[in-house]
Coordinates of C-alpha atoms in Angstrom, one line a residue:
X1 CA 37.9 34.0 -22.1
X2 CA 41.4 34.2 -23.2
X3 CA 43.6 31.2 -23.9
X4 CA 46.9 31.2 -22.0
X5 CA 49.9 33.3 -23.7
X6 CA 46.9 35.0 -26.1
X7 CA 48.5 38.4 -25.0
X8 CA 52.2 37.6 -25.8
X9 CA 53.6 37.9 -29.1
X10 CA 53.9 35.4 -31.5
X11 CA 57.1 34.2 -31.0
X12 CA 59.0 30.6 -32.3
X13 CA 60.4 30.4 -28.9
X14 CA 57.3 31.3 -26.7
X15 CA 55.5 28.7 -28.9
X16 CA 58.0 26.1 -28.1
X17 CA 58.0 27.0 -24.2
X18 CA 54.3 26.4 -24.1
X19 CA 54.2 23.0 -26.0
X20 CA 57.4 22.0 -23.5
X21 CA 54.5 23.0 -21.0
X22 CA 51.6 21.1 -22.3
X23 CA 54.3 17.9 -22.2
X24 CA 55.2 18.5 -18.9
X25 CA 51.6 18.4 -18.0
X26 CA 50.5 15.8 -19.7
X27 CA 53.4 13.7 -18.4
X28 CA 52.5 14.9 -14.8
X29 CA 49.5 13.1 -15.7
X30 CA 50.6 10.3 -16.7
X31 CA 52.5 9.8 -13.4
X32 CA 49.7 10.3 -11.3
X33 CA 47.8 7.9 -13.0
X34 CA 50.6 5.4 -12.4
X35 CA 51.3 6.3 -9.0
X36 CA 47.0 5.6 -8.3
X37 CA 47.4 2.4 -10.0
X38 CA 50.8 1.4 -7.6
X39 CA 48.6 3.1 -4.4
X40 CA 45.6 0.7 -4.9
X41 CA 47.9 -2.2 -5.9
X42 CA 49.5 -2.1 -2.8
X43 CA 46.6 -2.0 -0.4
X44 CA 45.6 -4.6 -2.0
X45 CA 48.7 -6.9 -1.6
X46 CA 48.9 -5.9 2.0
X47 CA 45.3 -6.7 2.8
X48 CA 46.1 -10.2 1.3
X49 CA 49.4 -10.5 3.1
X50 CA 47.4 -9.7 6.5
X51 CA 44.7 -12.2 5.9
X52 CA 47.8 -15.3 5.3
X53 CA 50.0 -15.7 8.8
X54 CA 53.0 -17.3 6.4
X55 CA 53.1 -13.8 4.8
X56 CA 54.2 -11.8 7.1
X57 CA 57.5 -11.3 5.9
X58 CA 56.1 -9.4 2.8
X59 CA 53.2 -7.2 4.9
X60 CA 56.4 -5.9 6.5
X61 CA 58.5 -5.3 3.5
X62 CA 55.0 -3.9 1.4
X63 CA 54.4 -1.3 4.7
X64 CA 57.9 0.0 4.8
X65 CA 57.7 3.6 4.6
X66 CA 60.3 5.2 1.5
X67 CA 58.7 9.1 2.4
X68 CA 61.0 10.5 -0.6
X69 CA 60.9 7.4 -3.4
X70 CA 57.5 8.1 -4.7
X71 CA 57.8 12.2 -5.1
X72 CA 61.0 10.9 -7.0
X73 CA 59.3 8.3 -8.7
X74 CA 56.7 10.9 -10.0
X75 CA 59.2 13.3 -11.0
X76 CA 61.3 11.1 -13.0
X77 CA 58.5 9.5 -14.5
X78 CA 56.8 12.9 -15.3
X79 CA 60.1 13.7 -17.4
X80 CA 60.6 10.7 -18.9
X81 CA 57.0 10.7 -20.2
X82 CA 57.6 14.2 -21.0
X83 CA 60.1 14.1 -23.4
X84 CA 58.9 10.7 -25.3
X85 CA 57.3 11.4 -28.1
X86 CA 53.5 10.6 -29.3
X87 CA 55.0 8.1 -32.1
X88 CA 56.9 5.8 -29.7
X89 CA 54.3 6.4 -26.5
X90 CA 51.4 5.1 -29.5
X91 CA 53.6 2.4 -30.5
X92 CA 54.6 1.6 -26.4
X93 CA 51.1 1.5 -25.9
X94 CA 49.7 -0.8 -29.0
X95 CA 52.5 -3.3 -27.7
X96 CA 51.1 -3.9 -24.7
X97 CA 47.8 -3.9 -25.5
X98 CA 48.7 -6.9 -27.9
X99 CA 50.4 -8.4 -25.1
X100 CA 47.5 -8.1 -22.4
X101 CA 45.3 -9.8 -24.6
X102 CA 47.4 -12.6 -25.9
X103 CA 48.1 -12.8 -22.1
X104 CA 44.0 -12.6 -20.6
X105 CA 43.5 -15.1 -23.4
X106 CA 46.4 -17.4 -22.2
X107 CA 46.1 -17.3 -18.5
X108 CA 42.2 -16.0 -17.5
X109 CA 41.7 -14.7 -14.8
X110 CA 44.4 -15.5 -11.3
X111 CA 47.1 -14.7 -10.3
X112 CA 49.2 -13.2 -12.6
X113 CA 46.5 -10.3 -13.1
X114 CA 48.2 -8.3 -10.3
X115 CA 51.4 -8.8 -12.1
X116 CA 50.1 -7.5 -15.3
X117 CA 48.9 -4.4 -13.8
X118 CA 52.5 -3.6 -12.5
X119 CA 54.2 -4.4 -15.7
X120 CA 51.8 -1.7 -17.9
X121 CA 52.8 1.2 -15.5
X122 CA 54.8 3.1 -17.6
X123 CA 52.7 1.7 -20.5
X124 CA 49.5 3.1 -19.2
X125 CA 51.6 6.8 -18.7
X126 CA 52.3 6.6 -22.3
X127 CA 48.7 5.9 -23.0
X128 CA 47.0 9.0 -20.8
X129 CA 49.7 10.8 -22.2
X130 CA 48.2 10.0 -25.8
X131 CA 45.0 10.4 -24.9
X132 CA 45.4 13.8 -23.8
X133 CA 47.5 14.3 -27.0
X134 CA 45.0 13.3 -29.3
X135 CA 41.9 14.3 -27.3
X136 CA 43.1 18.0 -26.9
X137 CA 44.6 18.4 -30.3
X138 CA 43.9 22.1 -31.7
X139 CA 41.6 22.7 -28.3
X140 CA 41.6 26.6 -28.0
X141 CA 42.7 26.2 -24.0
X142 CA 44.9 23.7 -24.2
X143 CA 47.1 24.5 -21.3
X144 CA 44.2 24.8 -19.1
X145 CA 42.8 22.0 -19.7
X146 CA 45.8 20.0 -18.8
X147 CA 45.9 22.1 -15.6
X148 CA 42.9 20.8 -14.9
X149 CA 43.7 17.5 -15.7
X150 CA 46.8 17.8 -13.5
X151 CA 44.7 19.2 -10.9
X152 CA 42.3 16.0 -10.6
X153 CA 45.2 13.5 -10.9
X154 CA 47.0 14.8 -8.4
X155 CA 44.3 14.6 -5.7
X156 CA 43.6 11.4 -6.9
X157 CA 46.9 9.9 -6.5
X158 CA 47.4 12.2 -3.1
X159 CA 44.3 10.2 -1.7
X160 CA 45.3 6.7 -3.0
X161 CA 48.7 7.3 -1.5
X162 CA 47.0 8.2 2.0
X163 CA 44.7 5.4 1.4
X164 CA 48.1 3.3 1.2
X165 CA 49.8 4.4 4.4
X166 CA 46.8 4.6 6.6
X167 CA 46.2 0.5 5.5
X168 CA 49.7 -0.2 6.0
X169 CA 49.9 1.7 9.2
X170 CA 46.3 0.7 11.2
X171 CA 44.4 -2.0 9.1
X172 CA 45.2 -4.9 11.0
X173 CA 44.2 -2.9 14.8
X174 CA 40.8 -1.2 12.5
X175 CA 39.7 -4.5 10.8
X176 CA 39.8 -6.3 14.3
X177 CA 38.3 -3.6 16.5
X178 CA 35.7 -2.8 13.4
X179 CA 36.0 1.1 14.5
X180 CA 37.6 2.8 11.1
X181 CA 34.8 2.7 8.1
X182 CA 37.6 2.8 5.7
X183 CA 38.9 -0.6 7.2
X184 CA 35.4 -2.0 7.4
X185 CA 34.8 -1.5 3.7
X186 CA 38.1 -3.1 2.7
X187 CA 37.8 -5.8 4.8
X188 CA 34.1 -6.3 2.8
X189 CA 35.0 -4.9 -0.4
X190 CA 38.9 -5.1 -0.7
X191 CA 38.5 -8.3 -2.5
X192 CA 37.5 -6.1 -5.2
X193 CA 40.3 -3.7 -6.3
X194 CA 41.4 -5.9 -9.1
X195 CA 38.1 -5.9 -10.4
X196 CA 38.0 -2.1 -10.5
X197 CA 41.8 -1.7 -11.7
X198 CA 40.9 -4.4 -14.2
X199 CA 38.1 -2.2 -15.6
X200 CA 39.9 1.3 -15.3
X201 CA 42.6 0.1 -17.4
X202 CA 40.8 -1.1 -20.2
X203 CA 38.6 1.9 -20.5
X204 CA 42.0 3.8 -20.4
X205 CA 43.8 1.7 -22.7
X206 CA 41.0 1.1 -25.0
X207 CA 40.9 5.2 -25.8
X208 CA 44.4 5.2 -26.0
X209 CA 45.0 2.3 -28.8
X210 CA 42.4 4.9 -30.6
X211 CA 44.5 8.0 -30.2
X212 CA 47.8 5.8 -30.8
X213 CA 46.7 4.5 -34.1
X214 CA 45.2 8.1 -35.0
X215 CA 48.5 9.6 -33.7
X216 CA 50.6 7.4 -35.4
X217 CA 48.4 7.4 -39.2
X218 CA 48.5 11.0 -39.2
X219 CA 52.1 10.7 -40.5
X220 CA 51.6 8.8 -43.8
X221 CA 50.7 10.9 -47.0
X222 CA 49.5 7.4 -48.6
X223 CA 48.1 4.2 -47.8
X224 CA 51.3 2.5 -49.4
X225 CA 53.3 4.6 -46.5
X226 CA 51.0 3.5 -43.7
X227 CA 51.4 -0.6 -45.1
X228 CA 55.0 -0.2 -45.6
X229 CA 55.1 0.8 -41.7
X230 CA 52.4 -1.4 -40.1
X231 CA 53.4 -4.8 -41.9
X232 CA 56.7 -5.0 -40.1
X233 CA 55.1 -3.7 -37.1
X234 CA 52.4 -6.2 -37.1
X235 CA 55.3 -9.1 -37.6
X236 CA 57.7 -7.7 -35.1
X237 CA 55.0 -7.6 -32.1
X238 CA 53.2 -10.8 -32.8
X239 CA 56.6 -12.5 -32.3
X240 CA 57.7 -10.4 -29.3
X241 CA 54.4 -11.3 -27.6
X242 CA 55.2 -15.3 -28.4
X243 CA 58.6 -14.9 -26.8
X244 CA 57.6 -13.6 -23.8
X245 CA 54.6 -15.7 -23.8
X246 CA 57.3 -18.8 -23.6
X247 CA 59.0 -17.1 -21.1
X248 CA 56.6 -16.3 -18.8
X249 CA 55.8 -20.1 -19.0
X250 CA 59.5 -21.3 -18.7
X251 CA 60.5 -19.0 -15.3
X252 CA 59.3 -16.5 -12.7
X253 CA 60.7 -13.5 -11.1
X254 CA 62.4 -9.9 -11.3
X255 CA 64.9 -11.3 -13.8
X256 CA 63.1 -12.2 -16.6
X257 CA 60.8 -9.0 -16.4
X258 CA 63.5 -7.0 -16.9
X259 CA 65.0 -9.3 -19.7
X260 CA 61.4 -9.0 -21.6
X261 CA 61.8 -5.2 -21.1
X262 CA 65.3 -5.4 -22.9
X263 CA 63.9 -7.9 -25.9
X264 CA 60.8 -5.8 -26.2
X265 CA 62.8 -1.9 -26.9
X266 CA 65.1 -4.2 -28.9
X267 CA 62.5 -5.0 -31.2
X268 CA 61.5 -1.5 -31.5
X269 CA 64.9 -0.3 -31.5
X270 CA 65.6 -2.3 -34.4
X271 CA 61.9 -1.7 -36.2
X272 CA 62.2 2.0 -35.7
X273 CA 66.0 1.7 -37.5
X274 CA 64.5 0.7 -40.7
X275 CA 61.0 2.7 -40.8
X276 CA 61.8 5.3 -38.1
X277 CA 63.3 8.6 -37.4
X278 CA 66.3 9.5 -35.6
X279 CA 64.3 11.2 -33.0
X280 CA 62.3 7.6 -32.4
X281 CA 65.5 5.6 -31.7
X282 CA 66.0 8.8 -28.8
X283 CA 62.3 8.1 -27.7
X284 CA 63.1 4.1 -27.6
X285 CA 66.2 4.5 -25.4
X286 CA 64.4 7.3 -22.8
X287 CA 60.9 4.4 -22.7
X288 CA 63.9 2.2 -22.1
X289 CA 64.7 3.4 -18.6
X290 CA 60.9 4.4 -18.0
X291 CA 60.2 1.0 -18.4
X292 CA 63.3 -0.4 -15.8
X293 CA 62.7 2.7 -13.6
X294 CA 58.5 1.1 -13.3
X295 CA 60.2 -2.1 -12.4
X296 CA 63.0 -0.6 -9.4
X297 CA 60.3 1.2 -8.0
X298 CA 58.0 -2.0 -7.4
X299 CA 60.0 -4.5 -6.9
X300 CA 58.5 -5.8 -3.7
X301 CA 55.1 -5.4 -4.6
X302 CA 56.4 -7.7 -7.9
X303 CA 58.0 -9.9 -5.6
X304 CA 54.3 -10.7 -3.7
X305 CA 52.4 -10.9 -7.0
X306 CA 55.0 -13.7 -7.5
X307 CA 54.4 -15.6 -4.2
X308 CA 51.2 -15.2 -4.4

């Protein structure tokens, strides 16, 4: 069995076009995986809104139909996550790992669970890209591989997205009439998608602070290189995660998500200035409007977390 471009000569540019490739894919996805997590989320919040009369307002806004914002959504987020590299996806994810903790710890479980699955989207693309990145390093088939990959995620998010529309479009008439045994079983079991997000993410994002702290190690010849980098990382997130612990506390809405997305690349921004490359302070600015693009594309379904 071949691997793919085995017959082509060994060419600097052919070698560069088939890593492009391999990031395209693996960003691809990433964006899948993101868009399952927003398909799921948002039967969810429906179902809720269905079951509370004073809620109607948001069923409505959750069910309208935007036919051409999530083929955009996974297109931009596909590139975005595409051209990021490893070192800043590995340090994207470690942040918010710290932050999901310190905020699980804080909270427990309630309300604000739904809202923290929204606010790792583009987190959790940086961290299946990673895995992929460290999990397939030097695989002999490579590019297949993360055909495959792209293969399975795609029908995954395709289904999750027809999940989404037939709830929005037929729930309420199947869960009354008890005729539809998709309906039925959400109406027993739909209670339950937290649960099972809850669980898929930290699978996900516990093999991804792995490959991120492997990805990012590999580039320190010494251990006094690897302390020189991690001590004014370790300082820089634990006070970025008690700021936006405080203001979580102090207000609610879009407004100060998008401020903490602003303080948080900041931080980085200004980390990867002093122990970074030039390259990194690009990667910053592109997770940057990954992480505001995440936040525009759910904005309602952020706005029912918050009622709720």
């Amino acid at each position: 069995m071949f691997s793919l471009g085995s017959w082509l000569p060994a060419l600097p540019g052919l070698a560069w076009g088939w890593a492009l490739l391999d990031a395209l894919l693996q960003g691809l996805v990433g964006a899948c995986a993101v868009s399952v997590l927003c398909s799921l989320l948002k039967v969810y919040l429906y179902i809720q809104c269905v079951n509370d009369p004073e809620r109607q307002a948001e069923k409505e806004a959750i069910a309208a139909r935007r036919p051409l914002l999530e083929p955009l959504h996974v297109l931009v987020l596909t590139a975005v996550l595409a051209l990021v590299g490893s070192r800043v996806a590995a340090l994207v994810v470690l942040e918010f790992s710290l932050r999901a903790v310190s905020t699980i710890l804080s909270l427990g479980k309630g309300a604000h669970s739904s809202q923290l699955y929204l606010l790792c989207q583009y987190s959790l693309g940086c961290g299946v890209s990673c895995g992929l990145s460290f999990l397939l390093e030097g695989a002999p088939h490579r590019t297949w591989n993360l055909a495959l990959a792209v293969g399975l995620a795609g029908l995954l998010a395709l289904h999750a997205r027809r999940l989404a529309r037939h709830v929005c479009a037929l729930y309420e008439l199947h869960s009354r009439q008890r005729y539809c045994g998709v309906c039925i079983l959400l109406l027993a079991a739909g209670h339950g998608i937290p649960r099972l997000l809850r669980n898929a993410l930290a699978l996900t994002f516990a093999v991804a602070d792995l490959a991120a702290v492997e990805l990012i190690n590999r580039d320190f010849l010494s251990t006094g290189e690897a302390v020189r980098f991690w001590t004014p990382l370790t300082i820089c997130y634990t006070l970025l995660v008690a700021y936006m612990q405080e203001e979580s506390r102090q207000s609610m809405g879009r407004g100060p998500a998008f401020r903490t997305v602003v303080v948080r690349m900041g931080g980085l921004f200004i980390l990867l200035l002093t122990v970074g490359r030039w390259t990194d302070i690009l990667h910053v600015f592109l997770s940057l409007l990954g992480e505001l693009w995440c936040l525009l594309r759910s904005g309602v379904l952020l706005e029912s977390c918050w009622r709720q």
